[in-house]
Short mmCIF file of C-alpha atoms in Angstrom, two decimals:
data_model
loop_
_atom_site.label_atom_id
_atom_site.label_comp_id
_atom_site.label_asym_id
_atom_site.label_seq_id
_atom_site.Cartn_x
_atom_site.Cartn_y
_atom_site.Cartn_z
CA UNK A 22 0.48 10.00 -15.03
CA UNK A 23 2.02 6.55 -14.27
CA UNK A 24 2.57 4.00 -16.31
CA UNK A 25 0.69 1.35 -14.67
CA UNK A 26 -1.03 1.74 -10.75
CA UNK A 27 -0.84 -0.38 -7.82
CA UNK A 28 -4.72 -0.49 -8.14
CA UNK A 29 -4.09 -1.44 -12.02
CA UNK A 30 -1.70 -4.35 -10.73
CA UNK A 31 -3.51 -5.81 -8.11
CA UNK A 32 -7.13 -6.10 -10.59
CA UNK A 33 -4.44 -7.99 -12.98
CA UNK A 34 -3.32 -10.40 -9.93
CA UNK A 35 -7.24 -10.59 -8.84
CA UNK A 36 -5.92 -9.58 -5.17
CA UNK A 37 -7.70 -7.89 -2.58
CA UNK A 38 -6.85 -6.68 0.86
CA UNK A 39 -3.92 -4.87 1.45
CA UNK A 40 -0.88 -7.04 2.72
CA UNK A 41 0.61 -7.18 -0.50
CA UNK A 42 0.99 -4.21 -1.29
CA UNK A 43 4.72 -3.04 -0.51
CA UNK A 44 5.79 -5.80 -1.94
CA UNK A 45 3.60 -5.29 -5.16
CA UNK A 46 4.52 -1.62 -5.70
CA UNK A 47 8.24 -2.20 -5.91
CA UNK A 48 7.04 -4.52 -8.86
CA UNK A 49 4.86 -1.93 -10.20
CA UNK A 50 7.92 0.57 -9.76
CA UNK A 51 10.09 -2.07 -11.57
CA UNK A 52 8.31 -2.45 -14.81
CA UNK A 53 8.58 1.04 -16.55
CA UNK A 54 12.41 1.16 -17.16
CA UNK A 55 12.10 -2.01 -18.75
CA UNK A 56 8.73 -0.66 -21.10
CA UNK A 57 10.35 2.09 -21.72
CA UNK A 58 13.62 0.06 -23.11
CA UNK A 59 11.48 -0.95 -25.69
CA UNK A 60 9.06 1.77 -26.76
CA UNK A 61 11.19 4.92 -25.11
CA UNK A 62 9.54 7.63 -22.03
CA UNK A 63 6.23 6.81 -20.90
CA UNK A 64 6.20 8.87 -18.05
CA UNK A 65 6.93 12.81 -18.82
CA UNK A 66 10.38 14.05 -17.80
CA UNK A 67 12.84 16.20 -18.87
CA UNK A 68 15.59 15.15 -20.44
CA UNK A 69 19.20 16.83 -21.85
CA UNK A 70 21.44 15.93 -24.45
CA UNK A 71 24.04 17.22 -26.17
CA UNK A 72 24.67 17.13 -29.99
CA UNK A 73 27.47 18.20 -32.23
CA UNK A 74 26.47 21.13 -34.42
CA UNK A 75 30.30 22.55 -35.26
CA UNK A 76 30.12 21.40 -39.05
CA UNK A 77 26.52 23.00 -39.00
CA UNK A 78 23.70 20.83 -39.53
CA UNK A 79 20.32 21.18 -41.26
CA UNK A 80 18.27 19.31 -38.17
CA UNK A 81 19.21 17.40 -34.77
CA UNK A 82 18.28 13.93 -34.66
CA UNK A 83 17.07 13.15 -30.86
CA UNK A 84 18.01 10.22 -29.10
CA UNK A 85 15.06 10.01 -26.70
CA UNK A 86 12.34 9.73 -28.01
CA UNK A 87 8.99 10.13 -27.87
CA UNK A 88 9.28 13.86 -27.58
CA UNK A 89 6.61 15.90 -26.36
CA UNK A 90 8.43 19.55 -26.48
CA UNK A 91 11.50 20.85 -27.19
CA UNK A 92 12.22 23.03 -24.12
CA UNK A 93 15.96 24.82 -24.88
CA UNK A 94 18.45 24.55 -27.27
CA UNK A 95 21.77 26.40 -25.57
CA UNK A 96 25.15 26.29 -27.00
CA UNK A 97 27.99 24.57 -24.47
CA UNK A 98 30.17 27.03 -25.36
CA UNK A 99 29.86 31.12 -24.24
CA UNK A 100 30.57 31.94 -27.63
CA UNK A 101 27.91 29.91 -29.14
CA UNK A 102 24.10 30.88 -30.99
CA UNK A 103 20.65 29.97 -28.88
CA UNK A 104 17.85 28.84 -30.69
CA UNK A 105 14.59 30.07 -29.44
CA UNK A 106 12.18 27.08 -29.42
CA UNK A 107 9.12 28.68 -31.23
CA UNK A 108 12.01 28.94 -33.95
CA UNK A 109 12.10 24.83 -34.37
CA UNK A 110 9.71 22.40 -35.90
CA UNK A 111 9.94 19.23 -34.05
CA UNK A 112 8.51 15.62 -35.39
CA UNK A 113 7.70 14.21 -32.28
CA UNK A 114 8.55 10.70 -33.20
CA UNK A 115 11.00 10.37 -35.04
CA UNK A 116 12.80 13.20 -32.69
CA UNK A 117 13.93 15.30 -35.55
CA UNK A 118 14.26 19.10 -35.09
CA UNK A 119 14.63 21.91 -37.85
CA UNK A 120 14.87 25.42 -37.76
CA UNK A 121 11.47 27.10 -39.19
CA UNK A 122 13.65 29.51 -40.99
CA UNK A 123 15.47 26.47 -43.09
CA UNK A 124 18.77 27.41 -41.44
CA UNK A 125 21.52 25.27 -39.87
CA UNK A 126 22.39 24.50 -36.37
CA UNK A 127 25.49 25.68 -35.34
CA UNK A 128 28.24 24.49 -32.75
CA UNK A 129 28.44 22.62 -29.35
CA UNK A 130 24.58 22.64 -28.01
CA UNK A 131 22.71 20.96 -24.96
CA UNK A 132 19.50 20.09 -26.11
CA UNK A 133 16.53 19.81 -23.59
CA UNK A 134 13.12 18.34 -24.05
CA UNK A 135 9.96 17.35 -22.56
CA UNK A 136 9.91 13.60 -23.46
CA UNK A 137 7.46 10.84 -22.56
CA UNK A 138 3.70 10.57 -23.64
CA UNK A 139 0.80 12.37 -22.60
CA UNK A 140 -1.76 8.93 -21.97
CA UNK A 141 -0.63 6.00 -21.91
CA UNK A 142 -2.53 3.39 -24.29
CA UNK A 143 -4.25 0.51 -22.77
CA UNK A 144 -2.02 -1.85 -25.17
CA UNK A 145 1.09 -0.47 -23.61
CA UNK A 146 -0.72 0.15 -20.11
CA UNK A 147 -2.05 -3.72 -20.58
CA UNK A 148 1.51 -5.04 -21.50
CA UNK A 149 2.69 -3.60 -18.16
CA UNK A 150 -0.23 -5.54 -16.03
CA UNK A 151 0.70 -8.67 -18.40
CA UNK A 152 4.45 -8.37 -17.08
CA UNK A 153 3.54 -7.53 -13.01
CA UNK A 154 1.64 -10.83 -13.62
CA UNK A 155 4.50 -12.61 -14.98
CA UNK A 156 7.18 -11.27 -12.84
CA UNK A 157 4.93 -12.10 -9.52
CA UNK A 158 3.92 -15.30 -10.57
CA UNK A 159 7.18 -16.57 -11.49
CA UNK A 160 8.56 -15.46 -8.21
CA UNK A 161 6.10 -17.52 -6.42
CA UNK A 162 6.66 -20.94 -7.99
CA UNK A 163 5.95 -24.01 -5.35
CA UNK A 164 8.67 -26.25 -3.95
CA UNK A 165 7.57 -28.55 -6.52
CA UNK A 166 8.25 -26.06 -9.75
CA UNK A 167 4.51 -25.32 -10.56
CA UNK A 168 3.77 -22.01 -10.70
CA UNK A 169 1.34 -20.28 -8.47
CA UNK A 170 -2.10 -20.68 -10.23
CA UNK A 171 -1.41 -23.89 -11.95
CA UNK A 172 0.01 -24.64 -15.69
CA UNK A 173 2.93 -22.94 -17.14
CA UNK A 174 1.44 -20.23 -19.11
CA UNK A 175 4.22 -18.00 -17.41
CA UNK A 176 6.92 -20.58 -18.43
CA UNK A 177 9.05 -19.43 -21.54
CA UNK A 178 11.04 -22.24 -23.53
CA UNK A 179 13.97 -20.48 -24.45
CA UNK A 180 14.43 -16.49 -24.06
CA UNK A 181 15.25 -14.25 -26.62
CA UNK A 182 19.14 -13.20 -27.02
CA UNK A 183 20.09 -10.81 -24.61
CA UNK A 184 16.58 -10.79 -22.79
CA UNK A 185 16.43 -13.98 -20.41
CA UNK A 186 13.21 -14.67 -19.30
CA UNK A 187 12.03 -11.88 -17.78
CA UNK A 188 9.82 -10.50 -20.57
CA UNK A 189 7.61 -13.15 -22.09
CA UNK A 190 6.65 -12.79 -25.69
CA UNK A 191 2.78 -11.82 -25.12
CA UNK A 192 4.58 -8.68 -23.44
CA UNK A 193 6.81 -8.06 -26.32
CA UNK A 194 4.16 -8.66 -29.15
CA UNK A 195 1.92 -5.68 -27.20
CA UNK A 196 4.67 -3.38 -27.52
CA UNK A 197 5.44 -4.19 -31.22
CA UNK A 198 3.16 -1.18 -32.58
CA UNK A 199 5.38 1.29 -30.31
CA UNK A 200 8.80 -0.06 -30.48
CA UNK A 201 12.13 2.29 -31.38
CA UNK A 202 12.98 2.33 -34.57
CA UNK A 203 16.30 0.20 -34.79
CA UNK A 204 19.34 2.23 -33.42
CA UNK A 205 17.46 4.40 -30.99
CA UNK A 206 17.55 3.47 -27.66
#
């Protein structure tokens, strides 16, 4: 599953034929990092962390998230207690996971999980075509300043802090319904 297609990208840019296309799929390529630093894994992976149990702890709070599965939870340390996953109850989007038995985590542990999403919804999948567009149309402004296509609908005033121009606000107001909750990143 990919976030957004070459096919996907080149309907958004209305081109046809084929000489584009290297060019286009390093933009394609390019935009999921930067969805996913606003709404977290698209694309399925597996990711590890490692979270600080010693003083024992009722649940582990993820830091990726979405999570689709919880696939291990080892201890870092040979001394240290496994958790067997069909033992944990895990809320998928928040990223918090509790034992079933109401116990307490325990120790130095490496967490791994499945995270990402299993579709991808055509808001999110439409912000991605809406940035491709962006992002190629603002690299191909004439000598005169006008972008390619006429107007400045691709023109930003000012950017938000920390953000430049790279995502335009129509991009950012599609991802509002998925964003992170504040601190998770």
């Amino acid at each position: 599953m990919a976030l957004l297609t070459l096919a996907e990208a080149k309907a958004q840019l209305n081109l046809v034929g084929d000489s584009d296309d290297t060019e286009l799929q390093v933009y394609v390529d390019a935009v999921t990092p930067v969805i996913e630093e606003f709404i977290g894994p698209v694309e399925p992976r597996a990711v590890v962390e490692q979270h600080d149990a010693r003083g024992g702890r009722r649940e582990l709070v993820l830091r990726t998230t979405p999570v689709l599965s919880v696939t291990s939870v080892q201890p870092l340390l040979a001394s240290g207690v496994s958790y067997a996953v069909d033992g944990l109850v895990l809320n998928p989007d928040t990223g918090e996971v509790r034992r079933r038995d109401c116990g307490w985590f325990r120790g130095l542990l490496e967490v791994t999980v499945q995270a990402g999403r299993l579709d991808v919804s055509p808001t999110i999948n439409l912000a991605a075509r809406m940035l491709v567009q962006h992002l190629w149309r603002t690299q191909r402004a004439s000598r005169g300043g006008a972008l390619a296509g006429g107007g400045n609908d691709y023109s930003v005033s000012e950017p938000i802090v920390g953000l430049g121009y790279a995502v335009p606000n129509r991009v950012l107001e599609l991802l509002q319904p998925y964003r992170l909750p504040p601190g998770v990143a």
